[in-house]
Coordinates of C-alpha atoms in Angstrom, one line a residue:
Chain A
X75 CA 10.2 -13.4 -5.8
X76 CA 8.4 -12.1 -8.7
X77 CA 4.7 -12.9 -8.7
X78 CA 4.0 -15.9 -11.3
X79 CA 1.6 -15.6 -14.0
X80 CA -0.2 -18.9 -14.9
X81 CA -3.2 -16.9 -16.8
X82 CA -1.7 -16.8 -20.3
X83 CA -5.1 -17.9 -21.8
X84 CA -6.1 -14.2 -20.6
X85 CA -3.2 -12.9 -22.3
X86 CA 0.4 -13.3 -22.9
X87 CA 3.5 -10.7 -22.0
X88 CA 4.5 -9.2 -24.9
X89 CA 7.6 -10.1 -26.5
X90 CA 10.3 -7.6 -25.9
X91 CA 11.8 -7.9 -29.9
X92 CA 7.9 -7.6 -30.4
X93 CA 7.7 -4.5 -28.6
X94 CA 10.1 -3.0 -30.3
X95 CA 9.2 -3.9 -33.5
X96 CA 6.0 -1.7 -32.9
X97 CA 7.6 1.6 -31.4
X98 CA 8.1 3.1 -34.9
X99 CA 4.9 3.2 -35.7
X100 CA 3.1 4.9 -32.4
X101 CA 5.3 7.8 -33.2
X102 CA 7.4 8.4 -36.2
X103 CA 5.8 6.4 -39.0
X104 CA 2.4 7.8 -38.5
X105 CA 1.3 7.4 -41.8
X106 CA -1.8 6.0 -43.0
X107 CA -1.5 3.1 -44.7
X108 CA -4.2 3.9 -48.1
X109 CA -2.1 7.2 -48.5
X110 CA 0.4 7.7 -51.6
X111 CA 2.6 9.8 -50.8
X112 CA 6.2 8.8 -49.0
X113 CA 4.6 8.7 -45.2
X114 CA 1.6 6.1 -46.4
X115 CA 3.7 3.9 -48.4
X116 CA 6.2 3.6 -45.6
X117 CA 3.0 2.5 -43.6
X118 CA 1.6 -0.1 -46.3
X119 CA 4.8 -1.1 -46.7
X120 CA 4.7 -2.4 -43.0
X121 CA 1.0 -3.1 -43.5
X122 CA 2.2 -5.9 -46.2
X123 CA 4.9 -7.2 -44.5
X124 CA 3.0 -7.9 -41.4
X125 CA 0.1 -9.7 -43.8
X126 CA 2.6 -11.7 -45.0
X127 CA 4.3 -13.1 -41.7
X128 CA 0.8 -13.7 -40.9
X129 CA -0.1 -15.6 -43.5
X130 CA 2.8 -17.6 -43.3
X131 CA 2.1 -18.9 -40.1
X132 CA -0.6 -20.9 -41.3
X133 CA 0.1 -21.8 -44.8
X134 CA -2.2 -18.7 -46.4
X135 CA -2.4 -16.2 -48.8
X136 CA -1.4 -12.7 -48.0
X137 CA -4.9 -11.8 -50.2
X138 CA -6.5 -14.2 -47.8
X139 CA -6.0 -12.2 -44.2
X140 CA -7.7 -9.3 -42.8
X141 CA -6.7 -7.8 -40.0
X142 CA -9.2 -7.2 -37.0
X143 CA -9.2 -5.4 -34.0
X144 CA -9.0 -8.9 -31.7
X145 CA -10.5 -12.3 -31.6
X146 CA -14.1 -11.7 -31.1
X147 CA -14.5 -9.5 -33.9
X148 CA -13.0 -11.9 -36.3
X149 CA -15.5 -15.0 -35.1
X150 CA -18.1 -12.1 -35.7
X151 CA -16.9 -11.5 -38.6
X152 CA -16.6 -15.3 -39.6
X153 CA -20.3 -16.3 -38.4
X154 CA -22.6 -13.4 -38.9
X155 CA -20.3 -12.2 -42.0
X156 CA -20.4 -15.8 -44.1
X157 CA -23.5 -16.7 -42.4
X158 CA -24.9 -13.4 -43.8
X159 CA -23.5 -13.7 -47.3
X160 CA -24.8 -17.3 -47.8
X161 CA -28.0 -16.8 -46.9
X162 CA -30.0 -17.5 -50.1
X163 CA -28.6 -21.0 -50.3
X164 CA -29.8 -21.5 -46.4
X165 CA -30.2 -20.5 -43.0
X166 CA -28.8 -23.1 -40.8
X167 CA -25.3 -22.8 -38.7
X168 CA -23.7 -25.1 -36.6
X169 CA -21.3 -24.6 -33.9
X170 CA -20.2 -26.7 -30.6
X171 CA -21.2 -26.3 -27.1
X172 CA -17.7 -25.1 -26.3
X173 CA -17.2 -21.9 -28.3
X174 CA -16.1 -19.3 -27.1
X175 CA -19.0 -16.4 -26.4
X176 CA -17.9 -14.2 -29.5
X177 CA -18.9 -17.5 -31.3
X178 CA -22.2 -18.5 -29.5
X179 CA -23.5 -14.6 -29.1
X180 CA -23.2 -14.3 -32.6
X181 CA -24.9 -17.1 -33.7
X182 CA -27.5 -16.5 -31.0
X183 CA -27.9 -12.9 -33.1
X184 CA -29.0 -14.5 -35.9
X185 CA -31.0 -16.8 -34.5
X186 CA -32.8 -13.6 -33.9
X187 CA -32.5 -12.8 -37.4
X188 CA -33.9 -16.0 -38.4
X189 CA -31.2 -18.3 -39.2
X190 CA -31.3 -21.7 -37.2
X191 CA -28.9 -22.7 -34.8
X192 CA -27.6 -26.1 -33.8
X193 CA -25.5 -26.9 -31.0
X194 CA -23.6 -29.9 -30.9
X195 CA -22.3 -31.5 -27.6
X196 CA -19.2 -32.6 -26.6
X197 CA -18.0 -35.5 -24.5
X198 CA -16.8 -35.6 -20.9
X199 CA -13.3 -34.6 -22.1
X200 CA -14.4 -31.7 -24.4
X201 CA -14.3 -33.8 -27.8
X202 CA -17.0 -33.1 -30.6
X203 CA -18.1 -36.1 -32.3
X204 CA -17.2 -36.5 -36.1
X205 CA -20.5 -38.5 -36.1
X206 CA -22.8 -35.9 -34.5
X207 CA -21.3 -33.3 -36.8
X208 CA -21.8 -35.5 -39.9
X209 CA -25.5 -36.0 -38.7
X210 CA -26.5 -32.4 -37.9
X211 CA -25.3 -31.3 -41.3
X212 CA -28.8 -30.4 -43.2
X213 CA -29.1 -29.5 -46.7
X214 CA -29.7 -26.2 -45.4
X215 CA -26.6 -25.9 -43.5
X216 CA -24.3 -23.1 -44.8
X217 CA -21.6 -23.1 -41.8
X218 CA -20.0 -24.9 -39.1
X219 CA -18.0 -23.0 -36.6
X220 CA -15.9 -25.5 -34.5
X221 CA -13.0 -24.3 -32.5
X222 CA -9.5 -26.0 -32.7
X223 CA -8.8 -25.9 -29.0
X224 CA -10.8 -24.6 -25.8
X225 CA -9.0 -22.4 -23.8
X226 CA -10.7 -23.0 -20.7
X227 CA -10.2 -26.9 -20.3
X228 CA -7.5 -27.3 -23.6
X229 CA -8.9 -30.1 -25.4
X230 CA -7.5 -30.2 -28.8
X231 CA -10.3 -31.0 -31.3
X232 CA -9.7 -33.6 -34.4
X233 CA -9.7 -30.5 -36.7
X234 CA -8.8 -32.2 -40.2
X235 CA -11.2 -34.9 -39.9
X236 CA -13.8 -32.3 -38.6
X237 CA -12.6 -30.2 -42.0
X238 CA -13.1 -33.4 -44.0
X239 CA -16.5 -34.2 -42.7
X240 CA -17.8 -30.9 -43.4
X241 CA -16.0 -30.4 -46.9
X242 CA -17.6 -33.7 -47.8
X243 CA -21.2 -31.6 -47.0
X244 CA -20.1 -28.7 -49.2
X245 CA -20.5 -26.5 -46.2
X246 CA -18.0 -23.8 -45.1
X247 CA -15.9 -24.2 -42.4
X248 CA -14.5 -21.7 -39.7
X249 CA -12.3 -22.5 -36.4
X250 CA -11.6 -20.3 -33.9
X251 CA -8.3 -21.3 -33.7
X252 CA -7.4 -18.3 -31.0
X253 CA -5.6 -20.9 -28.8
X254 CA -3.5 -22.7 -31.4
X255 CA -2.4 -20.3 -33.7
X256 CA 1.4 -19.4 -32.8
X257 CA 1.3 -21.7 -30.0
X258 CA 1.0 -25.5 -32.1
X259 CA 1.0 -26.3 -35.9
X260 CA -1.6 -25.0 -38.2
X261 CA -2.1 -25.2 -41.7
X262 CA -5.5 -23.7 -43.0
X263 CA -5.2 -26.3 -45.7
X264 CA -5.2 -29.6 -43.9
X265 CA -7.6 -28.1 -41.8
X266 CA -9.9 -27.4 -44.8
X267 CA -11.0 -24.2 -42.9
X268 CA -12.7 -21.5 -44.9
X269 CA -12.5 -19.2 -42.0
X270 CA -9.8 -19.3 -39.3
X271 CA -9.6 -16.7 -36.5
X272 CA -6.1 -16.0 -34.7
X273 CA -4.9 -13.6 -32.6
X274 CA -1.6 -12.2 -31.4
X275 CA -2.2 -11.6 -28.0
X276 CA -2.4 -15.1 -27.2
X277 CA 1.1 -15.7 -28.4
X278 CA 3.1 -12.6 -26.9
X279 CA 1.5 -10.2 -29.3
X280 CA -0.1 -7.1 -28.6
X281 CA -3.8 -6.5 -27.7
X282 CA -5.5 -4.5 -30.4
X283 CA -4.4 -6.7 -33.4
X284 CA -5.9 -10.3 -34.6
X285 CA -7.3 -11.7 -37.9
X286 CA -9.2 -13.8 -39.6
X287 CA -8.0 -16.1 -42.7
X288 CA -10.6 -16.0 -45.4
X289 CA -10.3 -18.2 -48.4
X290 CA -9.5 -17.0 -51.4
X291 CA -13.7 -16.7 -53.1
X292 CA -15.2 -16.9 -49.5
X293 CA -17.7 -14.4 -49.5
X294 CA -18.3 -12.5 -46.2
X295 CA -20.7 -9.6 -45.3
X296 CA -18.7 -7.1 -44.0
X297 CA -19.6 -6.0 -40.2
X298 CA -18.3 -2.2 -40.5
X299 CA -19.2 -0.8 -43.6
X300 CA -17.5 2.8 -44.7
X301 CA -14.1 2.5 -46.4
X302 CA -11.6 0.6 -48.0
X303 CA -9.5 -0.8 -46.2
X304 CA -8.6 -4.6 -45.7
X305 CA -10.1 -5.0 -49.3
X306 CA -13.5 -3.9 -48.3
X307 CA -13.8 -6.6 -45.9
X308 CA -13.0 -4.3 -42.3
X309 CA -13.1 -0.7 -42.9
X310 CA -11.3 2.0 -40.5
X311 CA -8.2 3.1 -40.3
X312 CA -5.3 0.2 -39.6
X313 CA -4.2 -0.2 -35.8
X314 CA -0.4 -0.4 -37.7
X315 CA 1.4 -0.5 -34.3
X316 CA -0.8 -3.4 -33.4
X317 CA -1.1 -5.3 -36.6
X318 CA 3.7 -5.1 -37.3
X319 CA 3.7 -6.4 -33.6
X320 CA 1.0 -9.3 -34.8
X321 CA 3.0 -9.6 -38.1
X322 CA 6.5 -9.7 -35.5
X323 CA 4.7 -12.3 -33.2
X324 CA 3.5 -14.5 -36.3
X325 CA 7.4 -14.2 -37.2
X326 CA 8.8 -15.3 -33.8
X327 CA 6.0 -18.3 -33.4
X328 CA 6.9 -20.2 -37.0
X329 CA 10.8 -20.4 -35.5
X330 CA 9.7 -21.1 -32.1
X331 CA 6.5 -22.3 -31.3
X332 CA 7.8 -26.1 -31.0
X333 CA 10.2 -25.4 -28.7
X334 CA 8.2 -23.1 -26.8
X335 CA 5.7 -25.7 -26.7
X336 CA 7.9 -28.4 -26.2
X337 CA 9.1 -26.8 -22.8
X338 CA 5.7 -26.0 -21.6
X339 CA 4.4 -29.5 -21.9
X340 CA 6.6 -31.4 -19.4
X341 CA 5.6 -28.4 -16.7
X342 CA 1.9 -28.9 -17.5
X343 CA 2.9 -32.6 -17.2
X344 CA 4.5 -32.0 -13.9
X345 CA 1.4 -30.0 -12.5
X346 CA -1.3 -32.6 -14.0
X347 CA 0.8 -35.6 -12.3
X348 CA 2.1 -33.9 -8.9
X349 CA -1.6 -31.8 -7.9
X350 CA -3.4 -35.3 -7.5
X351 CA -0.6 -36.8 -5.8
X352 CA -0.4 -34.0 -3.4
X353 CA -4.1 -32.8 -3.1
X354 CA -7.1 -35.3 -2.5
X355 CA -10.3 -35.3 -4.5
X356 CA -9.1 -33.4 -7.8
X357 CA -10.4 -34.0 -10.9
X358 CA -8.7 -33.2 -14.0
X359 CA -11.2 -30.9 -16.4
X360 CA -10.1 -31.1 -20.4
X361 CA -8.4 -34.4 -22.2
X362 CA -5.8 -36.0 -20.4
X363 CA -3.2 -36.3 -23.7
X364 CA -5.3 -33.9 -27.0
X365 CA -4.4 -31.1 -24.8
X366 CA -3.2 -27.6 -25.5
X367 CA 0.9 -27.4 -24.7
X368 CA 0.0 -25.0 -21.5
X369 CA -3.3 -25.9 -20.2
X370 CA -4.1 -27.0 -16.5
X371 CA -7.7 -27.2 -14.9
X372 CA -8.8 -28.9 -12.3
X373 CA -12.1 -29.1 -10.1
X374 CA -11.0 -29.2 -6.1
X375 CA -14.1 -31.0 -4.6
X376 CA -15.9 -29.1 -1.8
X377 CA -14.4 -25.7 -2.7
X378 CA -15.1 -22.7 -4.2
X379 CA -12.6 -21.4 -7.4
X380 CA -12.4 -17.5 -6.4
X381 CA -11.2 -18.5 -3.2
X382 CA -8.4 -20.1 -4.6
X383 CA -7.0 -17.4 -6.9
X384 CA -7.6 -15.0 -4.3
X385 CA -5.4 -16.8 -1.5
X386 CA -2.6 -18.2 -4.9
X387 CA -2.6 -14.6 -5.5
X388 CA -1.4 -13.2 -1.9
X389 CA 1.1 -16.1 -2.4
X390 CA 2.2 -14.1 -5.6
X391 CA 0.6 -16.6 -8.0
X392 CA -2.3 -15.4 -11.2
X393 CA -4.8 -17.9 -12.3
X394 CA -7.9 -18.3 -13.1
X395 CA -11.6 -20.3 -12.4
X396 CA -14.5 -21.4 -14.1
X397 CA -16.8 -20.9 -11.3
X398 CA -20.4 -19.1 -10.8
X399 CA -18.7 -16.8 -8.4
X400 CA -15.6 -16.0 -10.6
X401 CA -18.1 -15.3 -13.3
X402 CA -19.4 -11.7 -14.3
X403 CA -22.6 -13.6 -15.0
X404 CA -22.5 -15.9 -11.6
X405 CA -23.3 -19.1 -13.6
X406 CA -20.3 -22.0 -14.3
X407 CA -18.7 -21.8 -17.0
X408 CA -20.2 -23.2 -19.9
X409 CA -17.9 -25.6 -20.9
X410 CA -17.2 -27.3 -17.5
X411 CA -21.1 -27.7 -17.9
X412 CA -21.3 -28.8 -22.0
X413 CA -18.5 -31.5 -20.4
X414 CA -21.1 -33.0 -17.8
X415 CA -18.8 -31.5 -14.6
X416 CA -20.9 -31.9 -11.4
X417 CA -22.5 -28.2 -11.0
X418 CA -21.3 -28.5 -7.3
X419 CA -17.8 -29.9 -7.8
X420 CA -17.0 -27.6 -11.1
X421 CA -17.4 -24.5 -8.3
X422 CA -14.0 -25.7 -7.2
X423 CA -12.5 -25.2 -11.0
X424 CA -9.2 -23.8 -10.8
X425 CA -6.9 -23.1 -14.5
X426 CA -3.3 -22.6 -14.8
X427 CA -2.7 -21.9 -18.5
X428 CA 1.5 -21.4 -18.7
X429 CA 4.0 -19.3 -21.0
X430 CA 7.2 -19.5 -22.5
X431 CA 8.0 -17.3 -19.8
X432 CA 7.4 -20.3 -17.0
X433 CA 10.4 -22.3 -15.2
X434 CA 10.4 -25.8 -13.5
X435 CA 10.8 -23.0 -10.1
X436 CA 7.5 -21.5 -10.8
X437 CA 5.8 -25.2 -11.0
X438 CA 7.6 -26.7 -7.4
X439 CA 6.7 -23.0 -6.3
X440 CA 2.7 -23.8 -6.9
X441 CA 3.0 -27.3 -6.2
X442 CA 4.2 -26.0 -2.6
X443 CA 1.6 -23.7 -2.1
X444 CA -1.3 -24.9 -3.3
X445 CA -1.6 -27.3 -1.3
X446 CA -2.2 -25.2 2.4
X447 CA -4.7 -23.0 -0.1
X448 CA -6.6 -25.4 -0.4
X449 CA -6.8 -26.9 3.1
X450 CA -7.2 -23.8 4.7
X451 CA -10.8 -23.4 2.5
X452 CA -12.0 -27.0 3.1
X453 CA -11.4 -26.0 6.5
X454 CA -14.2 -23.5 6.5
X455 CA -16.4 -25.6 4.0
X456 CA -19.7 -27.4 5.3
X457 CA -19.4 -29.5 2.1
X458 CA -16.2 -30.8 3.4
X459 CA -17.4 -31.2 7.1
X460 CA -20.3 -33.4 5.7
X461 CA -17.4 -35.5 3.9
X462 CA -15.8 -35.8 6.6
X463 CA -18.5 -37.3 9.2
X464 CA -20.2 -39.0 6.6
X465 CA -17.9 -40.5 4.2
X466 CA -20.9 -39.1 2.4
X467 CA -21.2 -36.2 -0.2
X468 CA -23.9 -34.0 0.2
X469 CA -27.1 -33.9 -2.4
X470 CA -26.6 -30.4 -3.9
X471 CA -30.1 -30.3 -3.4
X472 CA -32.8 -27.7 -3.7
X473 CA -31.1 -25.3 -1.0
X474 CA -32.9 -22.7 0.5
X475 CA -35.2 -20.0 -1.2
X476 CA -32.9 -20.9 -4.4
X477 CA -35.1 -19.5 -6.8
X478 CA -35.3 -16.4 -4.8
X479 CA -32.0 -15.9 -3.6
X480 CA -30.4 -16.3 -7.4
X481 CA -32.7 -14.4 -9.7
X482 CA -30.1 -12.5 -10.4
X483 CA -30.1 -11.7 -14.1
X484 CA -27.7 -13.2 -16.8
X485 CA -25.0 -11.0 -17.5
Chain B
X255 CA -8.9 -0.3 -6.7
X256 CA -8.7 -3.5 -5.9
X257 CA -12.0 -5.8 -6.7
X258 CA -12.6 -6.5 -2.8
X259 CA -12.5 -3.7 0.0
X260 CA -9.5 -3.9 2.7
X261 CA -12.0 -5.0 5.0
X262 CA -13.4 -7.8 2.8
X263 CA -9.6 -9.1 2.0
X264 CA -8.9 -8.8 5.8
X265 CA -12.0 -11.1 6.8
X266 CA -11.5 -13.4 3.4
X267 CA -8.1 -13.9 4.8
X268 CA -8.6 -14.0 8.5
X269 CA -11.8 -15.4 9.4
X270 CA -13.4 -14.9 12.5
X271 CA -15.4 -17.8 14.4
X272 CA -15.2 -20.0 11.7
X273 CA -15.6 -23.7 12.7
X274 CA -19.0 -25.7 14.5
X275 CA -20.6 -25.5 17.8
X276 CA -20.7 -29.1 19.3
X277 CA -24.2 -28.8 20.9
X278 CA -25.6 -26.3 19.4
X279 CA -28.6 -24.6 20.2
X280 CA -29.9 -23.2 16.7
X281 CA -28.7 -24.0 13.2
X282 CA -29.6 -21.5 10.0
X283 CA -28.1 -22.9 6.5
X284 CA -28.6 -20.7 2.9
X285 CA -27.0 -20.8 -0.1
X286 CA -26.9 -23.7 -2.8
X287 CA -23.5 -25.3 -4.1
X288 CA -24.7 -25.6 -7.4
X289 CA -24.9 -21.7 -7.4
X290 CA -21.2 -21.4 -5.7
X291 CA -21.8 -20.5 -1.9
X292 CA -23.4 -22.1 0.8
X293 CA -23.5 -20.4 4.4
X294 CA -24.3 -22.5 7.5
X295 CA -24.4 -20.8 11.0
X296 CA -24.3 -22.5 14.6
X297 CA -25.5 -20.8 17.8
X298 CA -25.4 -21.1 21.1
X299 CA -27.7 -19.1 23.5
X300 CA -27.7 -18.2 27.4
X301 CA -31.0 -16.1 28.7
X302 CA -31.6 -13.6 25.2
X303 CA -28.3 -13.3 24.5
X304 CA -26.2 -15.2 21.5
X305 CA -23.2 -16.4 23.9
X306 CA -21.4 -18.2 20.7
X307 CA -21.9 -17.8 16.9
X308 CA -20.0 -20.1 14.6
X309 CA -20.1 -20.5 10.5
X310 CA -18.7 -23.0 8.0
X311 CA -18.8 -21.4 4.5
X312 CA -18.5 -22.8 0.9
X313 CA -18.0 -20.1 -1.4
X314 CA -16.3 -16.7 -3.1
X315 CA -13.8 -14.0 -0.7
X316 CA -17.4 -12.2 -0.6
X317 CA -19.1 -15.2 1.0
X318 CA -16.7 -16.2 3.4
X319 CA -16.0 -12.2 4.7
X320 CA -19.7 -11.6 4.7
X321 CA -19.8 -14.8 7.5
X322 CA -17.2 -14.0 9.0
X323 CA -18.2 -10.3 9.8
X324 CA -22.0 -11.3 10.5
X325 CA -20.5 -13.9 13.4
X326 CA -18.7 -11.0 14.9
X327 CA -21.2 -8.7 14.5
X328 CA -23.8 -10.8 15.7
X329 CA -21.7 -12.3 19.1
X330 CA -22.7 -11.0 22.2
X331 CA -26.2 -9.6 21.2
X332 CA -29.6 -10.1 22.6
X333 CA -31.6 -12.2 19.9
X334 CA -33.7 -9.5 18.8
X335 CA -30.8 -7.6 18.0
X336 CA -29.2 -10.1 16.3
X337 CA -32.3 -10.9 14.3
X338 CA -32.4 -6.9 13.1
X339 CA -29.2 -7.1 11.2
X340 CA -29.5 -6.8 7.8
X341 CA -27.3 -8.1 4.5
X342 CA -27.3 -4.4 3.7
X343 CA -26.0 -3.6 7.3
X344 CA -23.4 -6.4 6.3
X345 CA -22.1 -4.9 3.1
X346 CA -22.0 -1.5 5.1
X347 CA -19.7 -2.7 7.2
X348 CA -17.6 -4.3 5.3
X349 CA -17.2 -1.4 3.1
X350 CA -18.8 -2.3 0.1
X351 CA -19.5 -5.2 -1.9
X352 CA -18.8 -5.6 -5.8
X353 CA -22.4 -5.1 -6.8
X354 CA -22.8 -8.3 -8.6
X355 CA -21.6 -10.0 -5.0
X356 CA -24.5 -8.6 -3.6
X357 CA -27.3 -10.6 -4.1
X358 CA -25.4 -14.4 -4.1
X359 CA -22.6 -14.3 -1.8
X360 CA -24.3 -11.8 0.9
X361 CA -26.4 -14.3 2.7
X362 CA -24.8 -14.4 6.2
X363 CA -27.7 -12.3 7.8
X364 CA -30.2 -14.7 6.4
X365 CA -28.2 -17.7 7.6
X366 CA -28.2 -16.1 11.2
X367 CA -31.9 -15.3 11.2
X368 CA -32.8 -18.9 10.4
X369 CA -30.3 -20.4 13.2
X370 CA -32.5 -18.1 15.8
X371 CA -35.2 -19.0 14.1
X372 CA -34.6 -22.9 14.4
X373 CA -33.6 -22.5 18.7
X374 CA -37.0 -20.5 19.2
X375 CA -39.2 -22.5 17.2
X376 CA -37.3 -25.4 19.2
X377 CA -37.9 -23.8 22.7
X378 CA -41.7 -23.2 21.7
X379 CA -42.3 -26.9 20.7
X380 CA -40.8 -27.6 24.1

């Protein structure tokens, strides 16, 4: 059996017609893009096109994309570029608790740069109030940065009413919409959004292309300075094999995204109603219906995450967890903890995020495994035993030499 | 390579001596759910020597290998012997540990140390 891959929010398989869109340019048409003669048009050529299919997936200008190397450089772009450029009308930004790090890291840089930062909460199934985005709004506030989904627990955010909240403050707007883009319905102008990131490799793209949708009369600082390309906004030479498989992948998505999406929401359904029925003391992380087509995420009580994937992937089965130990930084994810998930109980976070590329058989095959996964750790848990003999769960308490044990830097 | 040596993977997989001792004689616990494992070792002593060791982990591959080895390692010894291994001595013979996995999830000596700890300070107070 081939092994099953439920980490698509890491990355997606490329798309064989996507794939071979790209071949051309790796090798024969090798041509840079800003030259004139034959070779470089040949390449701008393909340069436009793929601008255009890009734009087209979510209702844009082709004036109004520039092409990045990936995700986080386009949220870069989008905070500490407009943040930068709008700085003599103010200094204030706001973004969620649940952005993704390329978001929060580059706010937190220009906190350091003297620009104020507010972070607004979400609720205990990953929503952002319209009211406490209304309210942190100051007359100094020059952007919001607000995701369309989380990729981690898949809640789905009220984007338009977000949009119309903030366009009603004359503030601009960016979402990361990394996890939407190509995989639901997006149109940059119900959103509102000044700024929208997307990136290919999310929807069976390549790695090594993305972009971000500016507005047409959005100013933005550029990050790399040097040359002309991407109309002065990204300078360096075009990845072009990259950026024709993200134009190929923006092509594919528009014709079938809703069926794509369609088929992956009755096996999310099937693994969000069958792991409770089969497993005890699961919690379901993320909204139970604004939910991104693919995502899965539950906490198993009284385990640990990395455990999990480690035994699921002996079994032939990729996912992921949100938990300290899974973590290059050892701390729970922060969105399990902006969501108010028990720190001891969101150590047993454990995310299926599906693909096109999933079948009903992969589903019953997890739903058949799992289950002895997870026995075998609570076996070995003292969380568990406690359980158990008490009917009681344990007070995470202060443990033992904690401060000691764990001074372990961040990052 | 592979994130985890062989020898990590095998004792992830294939713990040894997990499970309680009934009556124990000493009991060492370390670790902290909150920070994602949580070691707790049971003993059993006849004369010196440590005639059963037993853990229950809560934790990462790292946490539950590093228990299981220490149990074996430790099984069999006189306590003072027991008492010199060391969470480096652990990671040695396991053959390495991610170095971020060092500090958190390699705790089993320490859990050991405080479970001979608790049965002497309990035979002294007898």
């Amino acid at each position: 059996m081939d092994a099953i891959y439920l980490d698509n929010q890491s990355n997606t398989k490329l798309d064989e017609r996507v794939f071979v869109a790209m071949l051309p340019y790796f090798k024969d048409n090798y041509g840079n893009p800003q030259s004139m003669y034959s070779l470089g048009a040949e390449a701008k050529n393909a340069l436009d096109a793929a601008r255009l299919k890009t734009a087209a997936l979510i209702g844009a200008q082709e004036s109004e994309i520039v092409f990045v190397s990936c995700g986080s450089e386009a949220n870069n772009l989008a905070v500490k570029g407009a943040a930068t450029a709008a700085k003599a009308r103010g200094r204030h930004i706001i973004v969620s608790a649940i952005e993704h790090f390329s978001v929060l890291q580059a706010a937190k840089r220009l906190s350091q740069e003297g620009f104020e930062v507010t972070e607004i909460p979400v609720d205990r199934h990953g929503l952002v109030s319209l009211e406490d985005v209304a309210k942190a709004v100051r007359p100094d506030t020059i952007l919001v940065s607000i995701q369309h989904a989380n990729t981690e627990i898949g809640t789905i955010q009220p984007i338009e009413e977000i949009g119309r909240v903030i366009k009603e403050k004359n503030v601009l707007f960016h979402t990361d919409a990394v996890c939407t883009a190509g995989t639901i319905p997006l149109d940059v102008k119900k959103v509102g959004a000044d700024l929208l990131t997307l990136s290919g490799s999310q929807f069976y793209g390549p790695k090594g292309a993305a972009a971000l949708y500016i507005r047409k009369g959005v100013r933005v600082t550029p990050q790399i300075d040097g040359g002309i390309q991407e109309g002065g906004k990204r300078s360096g030479t075009e990845n072009l094999p990259a950026i024709v498989g993200l134009g190929k992948a923006c092509e594919i998505a528009r014709n079938e995204m809703a069926s794509n999406a369609e088929k992956m929401v009755l096996l999310r359904n099937r693994l969000i109603g069958r792991i409770p029925e089969k497993i005890e003391h699961v919690y379901l992380n993320g909204h139970p219906e604004k939910r991104l087509p693919g995502n899965v995420n539950f906490s198993v009580e009284f385990i640990e995450g990395e455990g999990m994937f480690l035994l699921l992937d002996l079994k032939g089965i990729m996912a992921s967890s949100g938990s300290a130990c899974a973590s290059k930084a050892l701390k729970m994810s922060h969105v399990l903890t902006a969501t108010g998930v028990d720190a001891a109980v969101g150590q047993g976070s454990l995310l299926f995020t599906l693909s096109r590329h999933n079948t009903p058989e992969d589903v019953d095959y997890v739903l058949a495994e799992l289950p002895a996964v997870v026995d075998k750790l609570r076996a070995m848990s003292p969380l568990y035993a406690h359980f158990k003999k008490t009917g009681q769960r344990r007070d995470a308490g202060p443990g033992t030499d904690y401060e000691h044990e764990h001074a372990h830097e961040e990052n | 390579m592979a994130f985890y040596s062989e020898k990590v993977m095998d004792h992830f997989q294939n713990p040894r001596n997990v499970g309680e001792i009934a009556d124990p004689d000493g009991v060492g616990e370390v670790g902290n759910p909150i920070c994602g494992d949580m070691m707790t070792f049971y003993i059993k002593v006849k004369g010196n020597v440590l005639e059963d060791v037993k853990f229950k982990t809560f934790g990462c591959g790292a946490a539950i290998a590093v228990s299981s080895i220490v149990a074996e390692m430790a099984k069999g010894k006189t306590l003072d012997e027991a008492k010199s291994i060391t969470n480096e001595m652990v990671a040695k013979e396991l053959g390495g540990l991610p170095p971020n996995k060092m500090h958190c999830s390699n705790l089993g000596a320490d859990a050991l140390r405080k479970a001979i700890d608790s049965y002497l300070a309990k035979k002294e107070g007898k």
